[in-house]
XYZ file of C-alpha atoms in Angstrom:
608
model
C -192.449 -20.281 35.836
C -189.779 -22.399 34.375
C -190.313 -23.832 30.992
C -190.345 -27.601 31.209
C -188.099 -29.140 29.358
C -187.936 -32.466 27.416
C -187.053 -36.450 28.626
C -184.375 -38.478 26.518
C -183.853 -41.990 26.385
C -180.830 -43.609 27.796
C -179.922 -44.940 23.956
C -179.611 -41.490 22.665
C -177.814 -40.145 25.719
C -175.665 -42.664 25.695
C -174.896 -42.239 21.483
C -174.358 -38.672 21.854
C -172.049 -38.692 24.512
C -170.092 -41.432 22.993
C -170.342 -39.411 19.525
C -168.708 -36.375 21.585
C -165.214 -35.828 20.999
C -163.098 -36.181 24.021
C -162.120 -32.325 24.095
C -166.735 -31.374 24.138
C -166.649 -34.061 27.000
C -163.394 -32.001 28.826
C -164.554 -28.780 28.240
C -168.324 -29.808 29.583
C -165.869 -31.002 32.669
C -165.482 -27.325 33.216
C -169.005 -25.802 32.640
C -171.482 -28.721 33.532
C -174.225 -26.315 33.582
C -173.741 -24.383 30.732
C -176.830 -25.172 29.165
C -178.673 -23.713 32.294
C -177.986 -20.426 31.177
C -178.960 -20.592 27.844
C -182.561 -19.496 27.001
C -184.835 -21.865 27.081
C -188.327 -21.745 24.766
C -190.820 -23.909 24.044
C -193.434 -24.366 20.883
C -195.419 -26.914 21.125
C -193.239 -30.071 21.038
C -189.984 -28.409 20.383
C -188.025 -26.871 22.073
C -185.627 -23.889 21.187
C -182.287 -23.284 23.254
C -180.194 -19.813 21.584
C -177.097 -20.785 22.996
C -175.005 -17.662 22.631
C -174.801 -17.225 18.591
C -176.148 -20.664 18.096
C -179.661 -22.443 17.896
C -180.444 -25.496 19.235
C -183.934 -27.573 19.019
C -185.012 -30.526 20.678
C -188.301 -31.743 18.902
C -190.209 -34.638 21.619
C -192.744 -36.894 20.475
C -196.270 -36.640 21.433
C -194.987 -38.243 25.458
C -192.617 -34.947 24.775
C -189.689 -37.830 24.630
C -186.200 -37.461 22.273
C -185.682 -40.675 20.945
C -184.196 -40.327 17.601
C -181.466 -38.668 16.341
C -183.433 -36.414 13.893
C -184.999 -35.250 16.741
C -182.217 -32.864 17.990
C -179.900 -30.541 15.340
C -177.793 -27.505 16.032
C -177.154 -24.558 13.610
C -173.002 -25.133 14.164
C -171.236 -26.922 11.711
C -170.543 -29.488 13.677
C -173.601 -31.140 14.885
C -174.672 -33.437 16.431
C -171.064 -33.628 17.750
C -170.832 -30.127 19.076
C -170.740 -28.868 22.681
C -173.853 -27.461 22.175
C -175.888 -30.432 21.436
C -174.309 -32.268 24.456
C -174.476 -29.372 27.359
C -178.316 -29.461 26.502
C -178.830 -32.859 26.418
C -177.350 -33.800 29.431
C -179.554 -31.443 31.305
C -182.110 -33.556 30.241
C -184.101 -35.739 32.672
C -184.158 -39.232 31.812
C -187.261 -40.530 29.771
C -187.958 -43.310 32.616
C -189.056 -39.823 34.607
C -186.366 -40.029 37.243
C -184.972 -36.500 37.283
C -181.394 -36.687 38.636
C -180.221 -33.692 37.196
C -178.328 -31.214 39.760
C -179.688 -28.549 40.783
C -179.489 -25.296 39.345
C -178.997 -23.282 42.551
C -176.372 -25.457 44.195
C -173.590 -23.165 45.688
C -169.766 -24.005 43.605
C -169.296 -27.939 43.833
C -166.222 -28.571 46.120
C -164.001 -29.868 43.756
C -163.834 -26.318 42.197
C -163.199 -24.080 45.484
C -161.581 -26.795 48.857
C -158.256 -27.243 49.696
C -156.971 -30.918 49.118
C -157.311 -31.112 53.060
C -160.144 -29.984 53.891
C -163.241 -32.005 55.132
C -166.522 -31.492 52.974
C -170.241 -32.484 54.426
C -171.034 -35.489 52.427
C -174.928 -33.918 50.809
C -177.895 -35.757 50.303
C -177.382 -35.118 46.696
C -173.977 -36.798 47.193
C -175.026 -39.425 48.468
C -178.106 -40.003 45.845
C -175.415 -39.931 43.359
C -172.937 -42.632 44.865
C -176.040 -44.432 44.975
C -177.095 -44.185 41.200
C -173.262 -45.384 40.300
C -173.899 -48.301 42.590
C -176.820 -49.334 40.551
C -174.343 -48.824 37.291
C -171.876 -50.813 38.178
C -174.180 -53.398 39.146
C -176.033 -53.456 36.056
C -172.361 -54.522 34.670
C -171.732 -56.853 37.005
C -175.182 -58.952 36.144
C -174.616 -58.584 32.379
C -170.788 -58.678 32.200
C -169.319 -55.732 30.425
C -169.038 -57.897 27.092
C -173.098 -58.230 27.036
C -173.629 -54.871 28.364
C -174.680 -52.404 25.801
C -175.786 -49.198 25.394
C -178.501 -49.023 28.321
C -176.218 -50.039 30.509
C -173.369 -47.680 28.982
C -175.464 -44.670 29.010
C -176.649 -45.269 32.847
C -173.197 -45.278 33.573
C -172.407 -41.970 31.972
C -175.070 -40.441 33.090
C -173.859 -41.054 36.562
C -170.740 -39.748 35.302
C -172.438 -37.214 34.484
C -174.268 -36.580 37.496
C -170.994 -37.307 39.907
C -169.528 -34.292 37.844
C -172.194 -31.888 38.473
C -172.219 -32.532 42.835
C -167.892 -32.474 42.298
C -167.376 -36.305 42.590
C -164.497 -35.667 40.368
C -162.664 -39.059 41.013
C -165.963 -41.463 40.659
C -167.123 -39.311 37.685
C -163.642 -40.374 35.555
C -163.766 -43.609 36.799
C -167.650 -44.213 35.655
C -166.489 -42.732 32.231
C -163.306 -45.049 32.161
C -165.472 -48.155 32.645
C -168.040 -47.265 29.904
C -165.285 -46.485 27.623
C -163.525 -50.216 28.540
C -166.780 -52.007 27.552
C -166.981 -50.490 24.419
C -163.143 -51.303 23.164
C -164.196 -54.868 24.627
C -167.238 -55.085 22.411
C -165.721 -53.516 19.502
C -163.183 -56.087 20.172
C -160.101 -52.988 20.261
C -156.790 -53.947 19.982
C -156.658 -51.794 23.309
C -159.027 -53.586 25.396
C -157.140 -54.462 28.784
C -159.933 -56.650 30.752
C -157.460 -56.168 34.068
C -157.676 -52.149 33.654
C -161.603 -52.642 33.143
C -161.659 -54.625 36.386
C -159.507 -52.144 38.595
C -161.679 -49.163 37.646
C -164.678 -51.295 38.436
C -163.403 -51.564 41.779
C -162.534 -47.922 42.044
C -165.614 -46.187 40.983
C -167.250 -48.877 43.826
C -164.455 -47.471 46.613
C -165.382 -44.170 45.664
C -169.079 -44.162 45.825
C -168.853 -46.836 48.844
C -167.050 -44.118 50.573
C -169.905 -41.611 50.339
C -172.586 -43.686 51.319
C -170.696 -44.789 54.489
C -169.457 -41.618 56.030
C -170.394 -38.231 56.580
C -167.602 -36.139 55.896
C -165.159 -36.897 53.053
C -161.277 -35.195 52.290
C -161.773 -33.198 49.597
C -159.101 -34.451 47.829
C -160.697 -37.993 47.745
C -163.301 -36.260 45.587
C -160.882 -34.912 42.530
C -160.901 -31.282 41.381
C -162.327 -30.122 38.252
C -159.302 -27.338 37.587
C -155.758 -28.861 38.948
C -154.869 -27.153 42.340
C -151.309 -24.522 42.478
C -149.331 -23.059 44.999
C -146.840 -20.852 45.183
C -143.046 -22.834 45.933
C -139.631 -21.712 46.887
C -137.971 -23.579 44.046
C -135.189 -20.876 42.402
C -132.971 -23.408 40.328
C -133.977 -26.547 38.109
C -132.442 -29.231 36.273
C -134.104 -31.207 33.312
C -133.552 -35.036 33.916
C -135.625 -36.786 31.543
C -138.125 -36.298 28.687
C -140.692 -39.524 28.265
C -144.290 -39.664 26.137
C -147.545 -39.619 27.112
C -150.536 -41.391 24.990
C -153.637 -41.502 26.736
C -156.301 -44.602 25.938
C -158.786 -41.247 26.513
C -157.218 -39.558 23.208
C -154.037 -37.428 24.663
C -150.888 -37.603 23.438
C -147.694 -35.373 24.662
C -144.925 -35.306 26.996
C -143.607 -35.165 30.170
C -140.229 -33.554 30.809
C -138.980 -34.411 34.759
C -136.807 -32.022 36.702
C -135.063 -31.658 39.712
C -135.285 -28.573 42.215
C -132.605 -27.237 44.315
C -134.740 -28.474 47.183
C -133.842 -32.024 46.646
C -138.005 -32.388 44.812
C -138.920 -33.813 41.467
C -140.879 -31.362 39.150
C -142.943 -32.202 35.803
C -143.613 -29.992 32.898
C -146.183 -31.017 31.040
C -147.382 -30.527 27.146
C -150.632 -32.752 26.664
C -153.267 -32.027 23.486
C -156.409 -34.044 22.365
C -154.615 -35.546 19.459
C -152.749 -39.319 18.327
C -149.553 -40.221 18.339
C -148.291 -37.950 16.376
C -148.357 -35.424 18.437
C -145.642 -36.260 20.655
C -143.181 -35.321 18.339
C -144.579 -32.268 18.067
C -145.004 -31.495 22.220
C -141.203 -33.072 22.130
C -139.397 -30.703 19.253
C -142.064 -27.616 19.204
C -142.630 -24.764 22.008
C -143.850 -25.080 25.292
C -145.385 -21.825 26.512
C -143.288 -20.823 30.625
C -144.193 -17.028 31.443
C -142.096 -15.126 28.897
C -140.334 -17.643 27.016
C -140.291 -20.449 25.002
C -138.931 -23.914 24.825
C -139.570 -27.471 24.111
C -139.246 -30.376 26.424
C -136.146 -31.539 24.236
C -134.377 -28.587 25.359
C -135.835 -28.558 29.187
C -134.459 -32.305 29.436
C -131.049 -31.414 28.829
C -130.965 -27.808 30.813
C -130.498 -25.997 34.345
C -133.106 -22.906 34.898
C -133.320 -19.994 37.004
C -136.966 -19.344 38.452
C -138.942 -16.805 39.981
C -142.425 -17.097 40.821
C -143.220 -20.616 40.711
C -146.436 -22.551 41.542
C -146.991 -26.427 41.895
C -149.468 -28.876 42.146
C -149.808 -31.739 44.678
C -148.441 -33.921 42.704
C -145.433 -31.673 41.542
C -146.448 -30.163 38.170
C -145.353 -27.084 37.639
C -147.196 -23.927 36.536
C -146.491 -22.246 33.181
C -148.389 -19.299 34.168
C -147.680 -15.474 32.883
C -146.334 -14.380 36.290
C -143.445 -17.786 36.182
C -140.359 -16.314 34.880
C -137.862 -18.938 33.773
C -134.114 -18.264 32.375
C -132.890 -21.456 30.652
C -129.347 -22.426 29.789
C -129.601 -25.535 27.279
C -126.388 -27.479 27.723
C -125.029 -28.765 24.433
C -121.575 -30.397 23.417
C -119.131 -31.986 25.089
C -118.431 -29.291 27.409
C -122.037 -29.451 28.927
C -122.509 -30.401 32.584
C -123.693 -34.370 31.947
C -124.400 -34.498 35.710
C -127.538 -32.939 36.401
C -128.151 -33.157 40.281
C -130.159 -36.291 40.927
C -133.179 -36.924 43.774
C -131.622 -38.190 46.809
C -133.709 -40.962 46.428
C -131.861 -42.177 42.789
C -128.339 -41.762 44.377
C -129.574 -44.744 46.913
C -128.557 -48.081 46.722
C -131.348 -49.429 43.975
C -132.498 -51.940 47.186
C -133.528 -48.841 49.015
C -135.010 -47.168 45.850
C -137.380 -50.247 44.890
C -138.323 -50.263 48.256
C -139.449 -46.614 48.491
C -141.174 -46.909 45.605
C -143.190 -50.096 47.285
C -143.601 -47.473 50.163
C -145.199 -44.652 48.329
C -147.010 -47.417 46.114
C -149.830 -48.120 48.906
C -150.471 -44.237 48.805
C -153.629 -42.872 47.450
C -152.867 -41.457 44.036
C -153.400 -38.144 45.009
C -150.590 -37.465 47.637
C -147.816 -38.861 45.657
C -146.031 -37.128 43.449
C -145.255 -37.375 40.137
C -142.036 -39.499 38.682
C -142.492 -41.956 42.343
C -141.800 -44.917 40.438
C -138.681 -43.855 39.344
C -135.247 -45.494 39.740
C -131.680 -44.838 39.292
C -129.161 -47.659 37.642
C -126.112 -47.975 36.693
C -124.514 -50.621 35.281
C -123.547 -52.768 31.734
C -125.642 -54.067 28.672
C -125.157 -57.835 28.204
C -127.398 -58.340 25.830
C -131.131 -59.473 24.567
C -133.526 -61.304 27.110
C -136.608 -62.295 25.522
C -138.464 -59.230 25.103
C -136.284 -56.998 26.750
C -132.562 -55.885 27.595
C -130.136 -58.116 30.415
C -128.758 -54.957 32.031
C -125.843 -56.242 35.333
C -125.476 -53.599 37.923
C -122.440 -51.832 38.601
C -120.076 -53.970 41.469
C -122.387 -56.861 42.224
C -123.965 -59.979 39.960
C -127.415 -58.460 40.465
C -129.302 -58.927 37.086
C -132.034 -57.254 35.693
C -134.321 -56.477 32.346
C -134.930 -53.287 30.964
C -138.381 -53.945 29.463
C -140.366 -51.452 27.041
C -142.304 -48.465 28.346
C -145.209 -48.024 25.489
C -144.971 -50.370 23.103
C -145.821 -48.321 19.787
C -144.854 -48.447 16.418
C -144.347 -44.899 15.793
C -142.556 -44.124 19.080
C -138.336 -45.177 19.420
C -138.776 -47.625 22.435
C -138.447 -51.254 20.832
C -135.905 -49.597 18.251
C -133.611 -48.274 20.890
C -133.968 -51.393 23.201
C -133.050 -53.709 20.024
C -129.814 -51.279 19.220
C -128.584 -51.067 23.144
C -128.905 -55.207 22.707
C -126.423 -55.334 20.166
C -123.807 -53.560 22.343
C -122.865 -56.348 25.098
C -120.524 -54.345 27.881
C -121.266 -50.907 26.891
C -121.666 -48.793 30.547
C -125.122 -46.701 30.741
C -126.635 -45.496 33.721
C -130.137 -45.574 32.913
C -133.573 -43.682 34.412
C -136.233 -46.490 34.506
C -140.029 -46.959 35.922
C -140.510 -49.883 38.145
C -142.495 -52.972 37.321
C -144.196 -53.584 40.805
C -145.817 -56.860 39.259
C -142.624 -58.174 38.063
C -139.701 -58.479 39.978
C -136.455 -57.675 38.212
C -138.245 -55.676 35.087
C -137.576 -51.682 34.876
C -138.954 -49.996 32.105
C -135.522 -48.030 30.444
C -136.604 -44.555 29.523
C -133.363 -42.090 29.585
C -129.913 -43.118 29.867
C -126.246 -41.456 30.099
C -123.377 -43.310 28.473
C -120.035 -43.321 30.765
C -118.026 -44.888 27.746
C -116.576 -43.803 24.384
C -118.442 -47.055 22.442
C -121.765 -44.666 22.518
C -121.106 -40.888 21.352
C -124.293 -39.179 20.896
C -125.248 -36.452 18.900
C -123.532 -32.909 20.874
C -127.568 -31.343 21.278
C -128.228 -34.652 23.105
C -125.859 -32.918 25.602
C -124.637 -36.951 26.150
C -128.488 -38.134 27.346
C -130.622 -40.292 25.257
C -134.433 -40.156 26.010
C -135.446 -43.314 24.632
C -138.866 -43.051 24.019
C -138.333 -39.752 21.732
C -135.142 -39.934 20.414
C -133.894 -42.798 17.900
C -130.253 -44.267 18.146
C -128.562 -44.421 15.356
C -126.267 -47.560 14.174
C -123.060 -45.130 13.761
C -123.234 -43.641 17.439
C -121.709 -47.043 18.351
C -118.706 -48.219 18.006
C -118.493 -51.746 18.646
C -121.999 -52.742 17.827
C -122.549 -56.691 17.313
C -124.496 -57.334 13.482
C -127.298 -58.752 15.865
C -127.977 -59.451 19.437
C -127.537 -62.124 21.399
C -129.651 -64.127 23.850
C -128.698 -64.024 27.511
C -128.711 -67.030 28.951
C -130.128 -67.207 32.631
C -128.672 -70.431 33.691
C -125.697 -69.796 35.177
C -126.985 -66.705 37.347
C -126.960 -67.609 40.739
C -130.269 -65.338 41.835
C -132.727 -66.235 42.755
C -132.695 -62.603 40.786
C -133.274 -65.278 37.530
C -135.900 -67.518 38.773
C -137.806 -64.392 40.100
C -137.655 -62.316 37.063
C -138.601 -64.448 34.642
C -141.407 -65.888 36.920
C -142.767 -63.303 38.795
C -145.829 -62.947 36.934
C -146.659 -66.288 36.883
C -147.356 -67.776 39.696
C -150.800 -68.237 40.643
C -151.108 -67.083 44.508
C -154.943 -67.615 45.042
C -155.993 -70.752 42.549
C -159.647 -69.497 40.963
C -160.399 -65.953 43.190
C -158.350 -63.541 40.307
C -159.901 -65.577 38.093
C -163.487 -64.964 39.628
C -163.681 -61.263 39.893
C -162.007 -60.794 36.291
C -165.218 -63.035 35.332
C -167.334 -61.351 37.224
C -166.735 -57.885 35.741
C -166.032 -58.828 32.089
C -169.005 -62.045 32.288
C -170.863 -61.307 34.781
C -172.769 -63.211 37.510
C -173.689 -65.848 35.210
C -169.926 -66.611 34.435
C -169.211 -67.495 38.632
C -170.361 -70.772 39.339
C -172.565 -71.570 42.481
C -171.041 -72.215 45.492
C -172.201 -76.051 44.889
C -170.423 -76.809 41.662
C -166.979 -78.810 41.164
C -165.206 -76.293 39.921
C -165.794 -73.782 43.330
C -165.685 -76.736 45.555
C -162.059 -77.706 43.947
C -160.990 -74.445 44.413
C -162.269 -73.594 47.608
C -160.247 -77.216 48.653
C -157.166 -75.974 46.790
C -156.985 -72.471 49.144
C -157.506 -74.386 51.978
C -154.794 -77.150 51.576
C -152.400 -73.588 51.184
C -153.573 -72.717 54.676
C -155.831 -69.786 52.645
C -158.247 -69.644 54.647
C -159.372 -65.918 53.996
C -159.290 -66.358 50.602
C -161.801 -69.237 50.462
C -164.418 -67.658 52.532
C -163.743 -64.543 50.137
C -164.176 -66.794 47.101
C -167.174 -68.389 48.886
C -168.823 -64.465 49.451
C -168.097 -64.108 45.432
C -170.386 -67.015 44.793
C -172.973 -66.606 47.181
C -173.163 -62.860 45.870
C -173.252 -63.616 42.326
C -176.422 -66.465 42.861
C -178.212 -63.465 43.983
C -180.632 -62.247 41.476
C -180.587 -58.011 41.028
C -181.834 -55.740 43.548
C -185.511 -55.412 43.681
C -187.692 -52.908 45.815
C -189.209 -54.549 48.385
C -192.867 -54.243 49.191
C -192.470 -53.416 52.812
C -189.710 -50.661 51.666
C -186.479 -50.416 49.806
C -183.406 -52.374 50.310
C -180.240 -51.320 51.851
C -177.441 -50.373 50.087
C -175.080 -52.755 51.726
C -177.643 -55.638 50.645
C -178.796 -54.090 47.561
C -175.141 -53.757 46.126
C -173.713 -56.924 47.402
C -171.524 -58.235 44.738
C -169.877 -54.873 44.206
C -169.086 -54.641 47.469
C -167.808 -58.310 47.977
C -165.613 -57.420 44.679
C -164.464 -54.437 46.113
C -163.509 -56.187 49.318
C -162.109 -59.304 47.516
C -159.570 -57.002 44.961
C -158.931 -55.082 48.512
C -157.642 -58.282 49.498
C -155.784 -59.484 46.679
C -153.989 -56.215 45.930
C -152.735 -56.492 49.806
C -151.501 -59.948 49.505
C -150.126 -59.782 45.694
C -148.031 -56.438 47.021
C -146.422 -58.122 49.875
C -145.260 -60.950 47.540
C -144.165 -58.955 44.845
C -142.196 -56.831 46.880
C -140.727 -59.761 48.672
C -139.737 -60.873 44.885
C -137.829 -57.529 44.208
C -136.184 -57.619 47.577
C -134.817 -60.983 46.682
C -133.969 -59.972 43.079
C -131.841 -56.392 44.297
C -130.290 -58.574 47.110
């Protein structure tokens, strides 16, 4: 017979797993049931779990409930933090008696073992576990994530937690994403992005939506725990560009880009649990391919000979034992500065944007990585506002070279605020697209054709501008300070557009509404009777509108609803129970449509 085991309160589930570093929470990614094969004994009302060379006990209350924190202790050092402490507790039941752990004998979840094409049987368990996250969400959406506190945090990670466990990779990050945005918005975090909250609100809804209305599902849609290679016929690669990575989750690194001599863009990535400073580190130290070492400073600037290569979906490469890489590091003026480009960069940048609009309306998973990227070349005329006026090459097309991460320990605003000083000096310059503002491209590498800017010969004549810092005597002709570009005299509409583009309000009150509705909740949406609604509802009408106002009359009349009850006569179903996430989901469906096809209208104006 199978010892029983303990409840525990959503408040202490909820503190522990918010106690957990993020590295306990990414290795209990991997081995969600870890605590199931642990030993298990009871005496009286504790409980004793050896868990390998360590002891765990849970001691319950006389309704065998954990409710304190005294109540559980580990004999590691670092309790209550430690994995062990948090792969037993989440095995736990819930104290309201509403067992949703996952079963013990469930065959390898499908996230560990499909192919990204295959078509998995949507379970019962599944679908018991999109319905929990519905139920989540919705307890945000009454209470607003700024009121919503650690009840309503720890029911969502424990559907986190629970997605995890069935393989519901995708809804399981985005559950944990949205717990973690309410509590930077009610610690009042200098990181708290209410727009980010909002769009994983409305993906976590997708995702479980999607399981309770079909009966298969791509496996793919579902996420994988471990990151999916196969073998590839790339022999010869050419580093391109080096850029940072710093996670909100508590990663820092880097990514170094390369092109194949199949015409594909690779990544090579270096990622640790760690701050900022650890992208110098991932930039300047050792990266681990088969035999060798090198760091992404050196991969940026090479061409290598492979053997044995394996990629993921979304083109990272694998740095496993069996890889065998032979890299020549190109240094000094004698180095090849040309690296062979995508096809895709050596396009006219009007084609470029547009591909990138193309593979924008993609589901994450089947594009690859580095999609966003564009190819310019062209002149430095100086500052513009908070970026760079950059002219392209043979036309009067204008643009700005904005900042990537803005962070005081990373190169970015330095660099920009150097290159501003140097009005006509030729760059050609690797960039990300802003697809919410026409005429803005994030600068993050760039190749000097002129003698102004001599860089440094183990720069191999390529600055990543994120990682390394220009210096004042690599230029030339470099003005004391920068000057302001003034917009007037462009003939664009490229100026009107990219100074604008973000500001125009296409659908007066419905943005508004479901940012309201996630960060307020359903007491911040007026009722469909009010002035405000009624003024706005006239306002999308008099623009012809007319979808929009009977989607901004659905937010309402969803949000006057009071929360899901159990009927008498039988429970309610889902598509009534979970209204107003589904009415956001369906309104943010429509605004993302509509706000695309203007923005990329905007950048086909701007590029000409």
């Amino acid at each position: 017979m199978t010892t029983p085991r303990p409840t525990i309160t959503a408040e202490m589930l909820a503190a522990i797993i918010d106690a957990a570093p993020s590295r306990v929470r990414k290795r209990l990614d991997r081995e969600p049931n870890a605590a199931s094969t642990w030993q298990w004994n009871r005496d009286g009302l504790c409980w004793v779990i050896s868990a390998g060379e360590e002891t765990v006990r849970l001691t319950g209350n006389s309704n065998h409930e954990i409710t304190q924190p005294k109540d559980i202790t580990c004999s590691c050092l670092l309790t209550p933090k430690c994995f062990h402490v948090l792969a037993c507790v989440t095995l736990l039941p819930l104290a309201s008696g509403n067992d949703s752990s996952p079963s013990n004998d469930e065959d390898q979840t499908a996230g560990e073992t499909a192919l990204p094409d295959e078509q998995i049987e949507i379970t019962a368990a599944m679908r018991q576990t999109a319905i929990e996250s519905m139920h989540a969400i919705d307890g945000v959406m009454v209470s607003g994530a700024r009121a919503s506190g650690v009840i309503i945090q720890s029911s969502l990670l424990r559907a986190a937690h629970q997605a995890r466990a069935e393989g519901l990779i995708h809804l399981s990050a985005a559950l944990i994403r949205i717990a973690e945005g309410i509590q930077r918005l009610r610690r009042s975090d200098d990181h708290t992005d209410c727009e980010l909250l909002r769009s994983d609100t409305v993906t976590a809804i997708d995702a479980a939506n999607e399981l309770l209305g079909e009966q298969t599902i791509l496996s793919a849609k579902l996420g994988f725990l471990r990151r999916q290679f196969s073998p590839t016929g790339v022999k010869r690669l050419a580093g391109i560009l080096a850029e940072p990575i710093l996670t909100l989750s508590g990663f820092a690194g880097v990514v170094t880009h390369l092109t194949g001599d199949d015409g594909q863009i690779y990544q090579v990535v270096e990622t640790r649990p760690g701050d900022v400073a650890l992208i110098g580190q991932a930039y300047r130290g050792g990266i681990e391919l088969g035999g060798t070492t090198a760091s992404a400073q050196i991969l940026s600037r090479s061409h290598m000979d492979v053997q044995n290569m394996s990629c993921s979906p979304d083109g990272r490469l694998g740095k496993g034992s069996k890889t065998r890489w032979v890299i020549e590091p190109s240094r000094g003026s004698a180095a090849p500065r040309n690296p062979p480009l995508s096809a895709r960069w050596t396009a006219p940048l009007r084609d470029q944007v547009a591909a990138v609009f193309d593979l924008a309306h993609e589901p994450d998973w089947k594009r690859r990585g580095g999609w966003d990227l564009v190819c310019i070349q062209g002149k430095i005329l100086g500052a513009h506002g908070l970026g760079v006026a950059f002219e392209l090459d043979e036309s009067d097309i204008r643009l700005t070279l904005g900042i990537s991460i803005d962070h005081a320990a990373l190169p970015f605003r330095e660099n920009l605020q150097m290159l501003a000083r140097c009005p006509g000096l030729k760059v050609e310059m690797l960039g990300r697209v802003r697809l919410e503002r026409a005429g803005w491209i994030d600068g993050l590498s760039l190749r000097t054709f002129s003698d102004d800017l001599v860089l440094p010969d183990s720069w191999a004549g390529r600055c990543h501008l994120g990682l390394d810092r220009l210096q004042r005597q690599y230029f030339r002709h470099a003005t004391r300070f920068a000057s302001e570009v003034d917009d007037a005299h462009q003939q664009a509409p490229s100026a009107t557009i990219a100074g604008a583009a973000s500001q125009v309000n296409l659908f007066p009150g419905l943005d508004r509404r479901c940012t309201s509705l996630v960060i307020g909740g359903r007491g911040s949406i007026g009722p469909i009777a009010s002035t405000t609604h009624r003024r706005d509802h006239a306002r999308l009408i008099s623009r012809g509108q007319i979808a929009a106002a009977d989607i901004l009359d659905a937010v309402a009349m969803a949000c006057s609803e009071a929360p899901a009850v159990r009927r008498r006569e039988g429970e309610i179903q889902y598509t009534d129970q979970f209204r107003r996430p589904l009415v956001l989901a369906a309104a943010e469906q429509y605004l993302r449509a509509a706000r695309g096809f203007y923005e990329r209208e905007k950048w086909m104006r701007v590029v000409g």
